[in-house]
Amino acid sequence: MGKSLTMLQAITEAMDQKLGQDDRVMIMGEDIGVNGGVFRATEGLYEKHGKDRVVDTPLAESGIIGSAIGLALNGMLPIVEIQFLAFIYPGFEQLVSHAARMRYRTRGQFGVPLVIRTPYGAGIRGPELHSESVETFFAHTPGLKVVAPSNPYDAKGLLISAIEDPDPVVFLEPTKLYRAFKEEVPEEMYRIPIGQAKVVQEGSDLTIFAWGAMLREALNAAKKIENEKGWKCEVVDLRTLYPLDRDTIVQSIKKTGRALIVHEAHKTAGLGAEIISIINDEALIYLKAPIKRVTGFDVPVPPFSIEDHYLPTVERVKQGITDTITF
Amino acid sequence: MGKSLTMLQAITEAMDQKLGQDDRVMIMGEDIGVNGGVFRATEGLYEKHGKDRVVDTPLAESGIIGSAIGLALNGMLPIVEIQFLAFIYPGFEQLVSHAARMRYRTRGQFGVPLVIRTPYGAGIRGPELHSESVETFFAHTPGLKVVAPSNPYDAKGLLISAIEDPDPVVFLEPTKLYRAFKEEVPEEMYRIPIGQAKVVQEGSDLTIFAWGAMLREALNAAKKIENEKGWKCEVVDLRTLYPLDRDTIVQSIKKTGRALIVHEAHKTAGLGAEIISIINDEALIYLKAPIKRVTGFDVPVPPFSIEDHYLPTVERVKQGITDTITF
Amino acid sequence: MEKTGNPIMKAHSSGVEPEMFQVLTPEGEIVETIDPKIDKSLMLKMYESMLLLRTFDRKSINLQRQGRMGTYAPFEGQEASQVGSALALSAGDWMFPTYRDHGAAIIHGQELYRVFLYWMAHFEGSICPEGKRIMPPSVPIATQMVHAVGTAWASKLKGEKNVSIAYFGDGATSEGDFHEALNFAGVYKTPTIFFCQNNGYAISVPFNKQSASKTISQRAAAYDIPGVRVDGNDIFAVWLTVKEAVERALKGEGPTLIEAITFRYGAHTTADNPAIYREQDEISTFWRENRDPITRLKKFLIKEGYWNDEQEEMVLKQFNEQIDAHLQKAEAYPKSNPLEMFNHVYANESWHLKEQQQELEQILKKGVNK
Amino acid sequence: MEKTGNPIMKAHSSGVEPEMFQVLTPEGEIVETIDPKIDKSLMLKMYESMLLLRTFDRKSINLQRQGRMGTYAPFEGQEASQVGSALALSAGDWMFPTYRDHGAAIIHGQELYRVFLYWMAHFEGSICPEGKRIMPPSVPIATQMVHAVGTAWASKLKGEKNVSIAYFGDGATSEGDFHEALNFAGVYKTPTIFFCQNNGYAISVPFNKQSASKTISQRAAAYDIPGVRVDGNDIFAVWLTVKEAVERALKGEGPTLIEAITFRYGAHTTADNPAIYREQDEISTFWRENRDPITRLKKFLIKEGYWNDEQEEMVLKQFNEQIDAHLQKAEAYPKSNPLEMFNHVYANESWHLKEQQQELEQILKKGVNK
Ligand SMILES: Cc1ncc(C[n+]2csc(CCOP(=O)(O)OP(=O)(O)O)c2C)c(N)n1
Ligand SMILES: Cc1ncc(C[n+]2csc(CCOP(=O)(O)OP(=O)(O)O)c2C)c(N)n1
Ligand SMILES: [Mg+2]
Ligand SMILES: [Mg+2]
């Protein structure tokens, strides 16, 4: 039996259940204890599981990630909350030079089963540096896995998989979707495998690749364009950003011959480029038109009064579809 | 009149001349003063220009980059040496959240004319984390410029441009080339514009895009393959990695119709993907074969006993050329 | 009974007892010699500045509630710290505020309408008046502290008689940048003032979860620089301390760490609910009634015959008008043009931004971009 | 004559005077009560361990010179710090060494041939014996300090009686991670020992350029944890101090910062030339002749009748054989297989690594890959 949950509630439920089921699981971060997190993702968990399992830390991301690495080395399964994605930077060295490499350096002797959860993306009228989308940094770091759910159901299943994963997972939570809609979420624990994309809508004329908050823009644009022009878009939710699910990507492109990638991140060296390159590798001859990228622009995310124009809009996605199909 | 200089000497000369010419220029970093730098890039400069201009700093990269930002805000032109590229991570936040954004945030009121020089890349039998090549991180950061010379002449001209640039420049020095060969370098100050690639060898069958230490592998492979099979490769040295010189890239591909990218960095989300995407955008219809990436593998750079196999080799480049031309 | 074999216990025996420098008690009594002297006009300036800021702060919260501004970070309760420190500076000094220090910025010369613009998410809210050195609020915690080392270092190198002041909170003292900034400032003896407003909380986290250390000022010893703890709600104490720090800095004696003990009455930001993590009503009523920075100075001024209720009424009226005028200016400010986002990424234009700007321009011409 | 208006001067008046805990003088005299007792067999173990390490270190430098090993970081001169600290640990304690602390690692149970393998750039040089908790040398400075907080924290949570020790140098104390580690350890009272070998230099940079603070131990006060400064060339002092720190940690009294004053006789690494940045001959001769950790213990042991030249000759011979045997094992170790680089990136295989491995395999099959 399921309940209708927001993504935020689905995430809380995943953590609550894992805390209940496995002694080794703990959560740590800024304001996640007594306060229940600035987005309330950990609401009630401190009271329920106690101060040793749900830990308010000092304001120091390198200390948080670094000590979580130590906890993980010594048998715990820490879930770290970084308050906003840009605030991971002070802990970047710990993530890139240690978490991602410990298994490799010790030839499997010591692993770092760590999850780093963090809200990411724009669209919630946040202050400066509260809206970044720099998944590229992590997808360029061997040893890390990167996940970004687009709905409550996937969020719970992917987070449980991430917590159970023996390797460090960067778990990107689209802030804009936290409370955007509810969805039936099974009460039991279930897993969505890391590394698998999902075809959320079948189509024949063009494939849209998207993830996180951009999936909805993709679906909306696809619906509108179908109404307006009759073109049928296939929409693929990547879900895992590293390593990418190449098979699903290539299979779809072989079917449609045209593709569009929608992401919030800056265009240059964004993940869109990697997807284009995978298609170039595996399915160039199937391509009927250049692959279009509709992305955040190559500028720092601007103040929120104009952030909606920084982000890909349904309008821009539609334009991209049209350009690609009429190429 | 020029002198025959190594890349290291050309870099020292550029700094020496700018220190001599402009009071605002200063150098700071670990072991760069009395010791002249662990690679000796600043040899003699401390004695010549004094301890206020060539500063041995504490061992703290965030402090170094952060205080250099302050120095730049207040009228100085700091050149920071980060001892090895991976040691920039503790200062990553200062670079990404401040240096890259100060002009933007203040609408041009305050800029950060800062150069960050750092040895990068593998192939010198370095210990762990002394061989990274993560230019993607910086090329995905609007507000930064990224430069990587492949020879002494370019190194001097590009470094002078970087020092004179009003914006922060990440200046990547291929460690492997520091002393690899000498070249005639003019004694006077000259500039190579940031943002311009260079066609170092004309060809008609395929274009190889490379930079830094990989340029030599590209040229060697091109020469061998011409001898062996008669194929003529065009070789383009990108020199500036962000923003890329799209015109030169596209022009070459329109001529040859085939391309290969060689870089040391990990394949996934490496800059090769961006180059492929630019070609996809602008010249897809000219492509006669998928564009090949010959890159560092998606693994942490391994211990030096096998690092040569992590790196693209002439052998692998040749294989890539053959695959692409015989596609 | 001391065992000689226990070097650690021996070394750790002398605990640090938190002392706090106070000049003006909550009852409005002077308990220390004031040196240098604070004359009547400066006292009135202090008082009026705090009144202005409190009026501004309350107005801002209302504007946010009415949807006329974005998330806002209030500073009510911290006026003595912000005014006292800012008034001790000279016009050309570098100021590095956080999101909560627009009070200090205003006193140092930032214009009210620009502060409104900032919270309304206009690009132009981050610009300071020509010739001033007020940096935009620093959002990533503690990062601005190293900048204030750099600007001060440059002043020193150029022989310019300016200090740099970095504002930060108690939470910021846990970040690595706090440590690196103090250490660099100690090494280069930069004319930097590290001004910590210890309001007891980093969002929901009380200082005793932030660190095992009892005070923040005690950390200065780690870098062999002076550290001092002052009553941050006592504007005389704050001003005197910052004044001394400025003088030391200008004499070449280097940086100072100042911990000003204070309290924010309200929420961390308008997005925060302090009742979740503290006895908000009780604790903020306690501070308001017993420790308020404005009340205590008022008591003193009235006793001295420097101030009365008519004056108060008059300046409040004037402040309200002034603030409203700035608000009007801010609300009448041209709407942000989305195309502006492509400007000032670099000093010189690049092909990729030019094209992306054109792409957006095309879309905007069509009328909708949603 | 004190001006009351000068809070900073007042607060800063008490300077910290560097004291150093010493038990065994360079002349081999005991100047403090030794408690707990160090019995003869432990003294001999200390001495022999230091001899073994010095022999190993010199051998390694030669191997590097002969091209049989890569760049090597020698520790000669720091033996008392490394042996004294490691011998105070229990077998299950977590150790986080740097590139210069393979001496400590060996004493804690790392095998000699693995240390050779490490410097010969074999993957397997980073593995420790089954059941041990010796982490691979940390290269990015100070980063391992926070790990040692985490492992100790986990021990505490699990009720396991183990400490975690982090080794680091004087230069490391400037990094933000030093600060964050000490602060976290203070907050969670983790059983962590922060063991700093202050050898006076971070590569070429002397400590007085690293910080204005006179000592490193004084920084502990910033986190309200005990800090102590010991003679790092006096193995009794080191052992006693670490022993006390371990006991405190296991009793739940939390972390300790230990500053061991020592000196590296040689270069930073074999790639470094210390003559560029210090009077290498003079200064290293001075330390060798007046402060050597091995000589001083030897003087004491001989005086006590615990040691003589024959014994020394015998163990040296034995050590040389032992080291040679390990060297042989390391040199006979199978050449690294390039395809190994694709293993252990993740616990489970991923398609992209599998394919890249195949790509390399194909190339290697052709015979050349240059
Ligand atoms: C590096 C970083 N981490 C986290 C945050 C989120 N954050 C914003 S304010 C804040 C608390 C700051 O507390 P304090 O330094 O005491 O200042 P106060 O807000 O009390 O003035 C946090 C955690 C941030 N802005 N930057
Ligand atoms: C983050 C980082 N920055 C720079 C370096 C380069 N580096 C290696 S050792 C060293 C000096 C370390 O000095 P110290 O901490 O005193 O240790 P010691 O070598 O004296 O044992 C430096 C700067 C590094 N390894 N990591
Ligand atoms: Mg606070
Ligand atoms: Mg040292």
PDB file of N, CA, C and O in Angstrom, chain C residues 253-272:
ATOM      1  N   GLU C 253      50.679  47.295  13.260  1.00  0.00           N
ATOM      2  CA  GLU C 253      50.715  46.233  14.266  1.00  0.00           C
ATOM      3  C   GLU C 253      49.870  45.022  13.898  1.00  0.00           C
ATOM      4  O   GLU C 253      49.754  44.084  14.676  1.00  0.00           O
ATOM      5  N   GLY C 254      49.263  45.077  12.743  1.00  0.00           N
ATOM      6  CA  GLY C 254      48.601  43.873  12.224  1.00  0.00           C
ATOM      7  C   GLY C 254      47.141  43.728  12.579  1.00  0.00           C
ATOM      8  O   GLY C 254      46.475  44.672  13.006  1.00  0.00           O
ATOM      9  N   PRO C 255      46.642  42.512  12.387  1.00  0.00           N
ATOM     10  CA  PRO C 255      45.213  42.226  12.471  1.00  0.00           C
ATOM     11  C   PRO C 255      44.721  42.049  13.900  1.00  0.00           C
ATOM     12  O   PRO C 255      45.506  41.868  14.825  1.00  0.00           O
ATOM     13  N   THR C 256      43.410  42.118  14.050  1.00  0.00           N
ATOM     14  CA  THR C 256      42.759  41.875  15.338  1.00  0.00           C
ATOM     15  C   THR C 256      41.506  41.030  15.109  1.00  0.00           C
ATOM     16  O   THR C 256      40.801  41.222  14.115  1.00  0.00           O
ATOM     17  N   LEU C 257      41.270  40.111  16.003  1.00  0.00           N
ATOM     18  CA  LEU C 257      40.023  39.339  15.990  1.00  0.00           C
ATOM     19  C   LEU C 257      39.118  39.875  17.093  1.00  0.00           C
ATOM     20  O   LEU C 257      39.516  39.920  18.261  1.00  0.00           O
ATOM     21  N   ILE C 258      37.924  40.289  16.715  1.00  0.00           N
ATOM     22  CA  ILE C 258      36.972  40.823  17.694  1.00  0.00           C
ATOM     23  C   ILE C 258      35.722  39.946  17.708  1.00  0.00           C
ATOM     24  O   ILE C 258      35.138  39.674  16.660  1.00  0.00           O
ATOM     25  N   GLU C 259      35.372  39.495  18.871  1.00  0.00           N
ATOM     26  CA  GLU C 259      34.135  38.721  19.033  1.00  0.00           C
ATOM     27  C   GLU C 259      33.118  39.600  19.749  1.00  0.00           C
ATOM     28  O   GLU C 259      33.306  39.950  20.918  1.00  0.00           O
ATOM     29  N   ALA C 260      32.055  39.951  19.057  1.00  0.00           N
ATOM     30  CA  ALA C 260      31.023  40.802  19.649  1.00  0.00           C
ATOM     31  C   ALA C 260      29.826  39.920  20.000  1.00  0.00           C
ATOM     32  O   ALA C 260      29.200  39.320  19.128  1.00  0.00           O
ATOM     33  N   ILE C 261      29.536  39.856  21.291  1.00  0.00           N
ATOM     34  CA  ILE C 261      28.443  38.998  21.752  1.00  0.00           C
ATOM     35  C   ILE C 261      27.114  39.715  21.534  1.00  0.00           C
ATOM     36  O   ILE C 261      26.883  40.802  22.062  1.00  0.00           O
ATOM     37  N   THR C 262      26.254  39.098  20.749  1.00  0.00           N
ATOM     38  CA  THR C 262      24.993  39.742  20.430  1.00  0.00           C
ATOM     39  C   THR C 262      23.921  38.686  20.193  1.00  0.00           C
ATOM     40  O   THR C 262      24.117  37.506  20.521  1.00  0.00           O
ATOM     41  N   PHE C 263      22.810  39.105  19.647  1.00  0.00           N
ATOM     42  CA  PHE C 263      21.697  38.165  19.463  1.00  0.00           C
ATOM     43  C   PHE C 263      20.789  38.695  18.362  1.00  0.00           C
ATOM     44  O   PHE C 263      20.512  39.886  18.306  1.00  0.00           O
ATOM     45  N   ARG C 264      20.370  37.786  17.468  1.00  0.00           N
ATOM     46  CA  ARG C 264      19.353  38.227  16.502  1.00  0.00           C
ATOM     47  C   ARG C 264      17.993  37.901  17.096  1.00  0.00           C
ATOM     48  O   ARG C 264      17.728  36.761  17.468  1.00  0.00           O
ATOM     49  N   TYR C 265      17.168  38.921  17.186  1.00  0.00           N
ATOM     50  CA  TYR C 265      15.857  38.705  17.786  1.00  0.00           C
ATOM     51  C   TYR C 265      14.993  37.784  16.948  1.00  0.00           C
ATOM     52  O   TYR C 265      14.202  37.004  17.476  1.00  0.00           O
ATOM     53  N   GLY C 266      15.119  37.920  15.641  1.00  0.00           N
ATOM     54  CA  GLY C 266      14.166  37.254  14.757  1.00  0.00           C
ATOM     55  C   GLY C 266      14.694  35.962  14.174  1.00  0.00           C
ATOM     56  O   GLY C 266      15.508  35.251  14.773  1.00  0.00           O
ATOM     57  N   ALA C 267      14.217  35.668  13.002  1.00  0.00           N
ATOM     58  CA  ALA C 267      14.580  34.440  12.306  1.00  0.00           C
ATOM     59  C   ALA C 267      15.923  34.604  11.608  1.00  0.00           C
ATOM     60  O   ALA C 267      16.394  35.723  11.389  1.00  0.00           O
ATOM     61  N   HIS C 268      16.536  33.480  11.247  1.00  0.00           N
ATOM     62  CA  HIS C 268      17.781  33.523  10.469  1.00  0.00           C
ATOM     63  C   HIS C 268      17.544  34.278   9.167  1.00  0.00           C
ATOM     64  O   HIS C 268      18.302  35.182   8.811  1.00  0.00           O
ATOM     65  N   THR C 269      16.524  33.875   8.449  1.00  0.00           N
ATOM     66  CA  THR C 269      16.025  34.651   7.311  1.00  0.00           C
ATOM     67  C   THR C 269      14.516  34.521   7.356  1.00  0.00           C
ATOM     68  O   THR C 269      13.980  33.752   8.171  1.00  0.00           O
ATOM     69  N   THR C 270      13.860  35.208   6.473  1.00  0.00           N
ATOM     70  CA  THR C 270      12.404  35.120   6.455  1.00  0.00           C
ATOM     71  C   THR C 270      11.933  33.714   6.066  1.00  0.00           C
ATOM     72  O   THR C 270      10.754  33.412   6.189  1.00  0.00           O
ATOM     73  N   ALA C 271      12.850  32.856   5.642  1.00  0.00           N
ATOM     74  CA  ALA C 271      12.466  31.480   5.302  1.00  0.00           C
ATOM     75  C   ALA C 271      12.617  30.546   6.502  1.00  0.00           C
ATOM     76  O   ALA C 271      12.368  29.346   6.393  1.00  0.00           O
ATOM     77  N   ASP C 272      13.037  31.099   7.618  1.00  0.00           N
ATOM     78  CA  ASP C 272      13.398  30.268   8.776  1.00  0.00           C
ATOM     79  C   ASP C 272      12.364  30.447   9.893  1.00  0.00           C
ATOM     80  O   ASP C 272      11.776  31.518  10.044  1.00  0.00           O
TER      81      ASP C 272
END
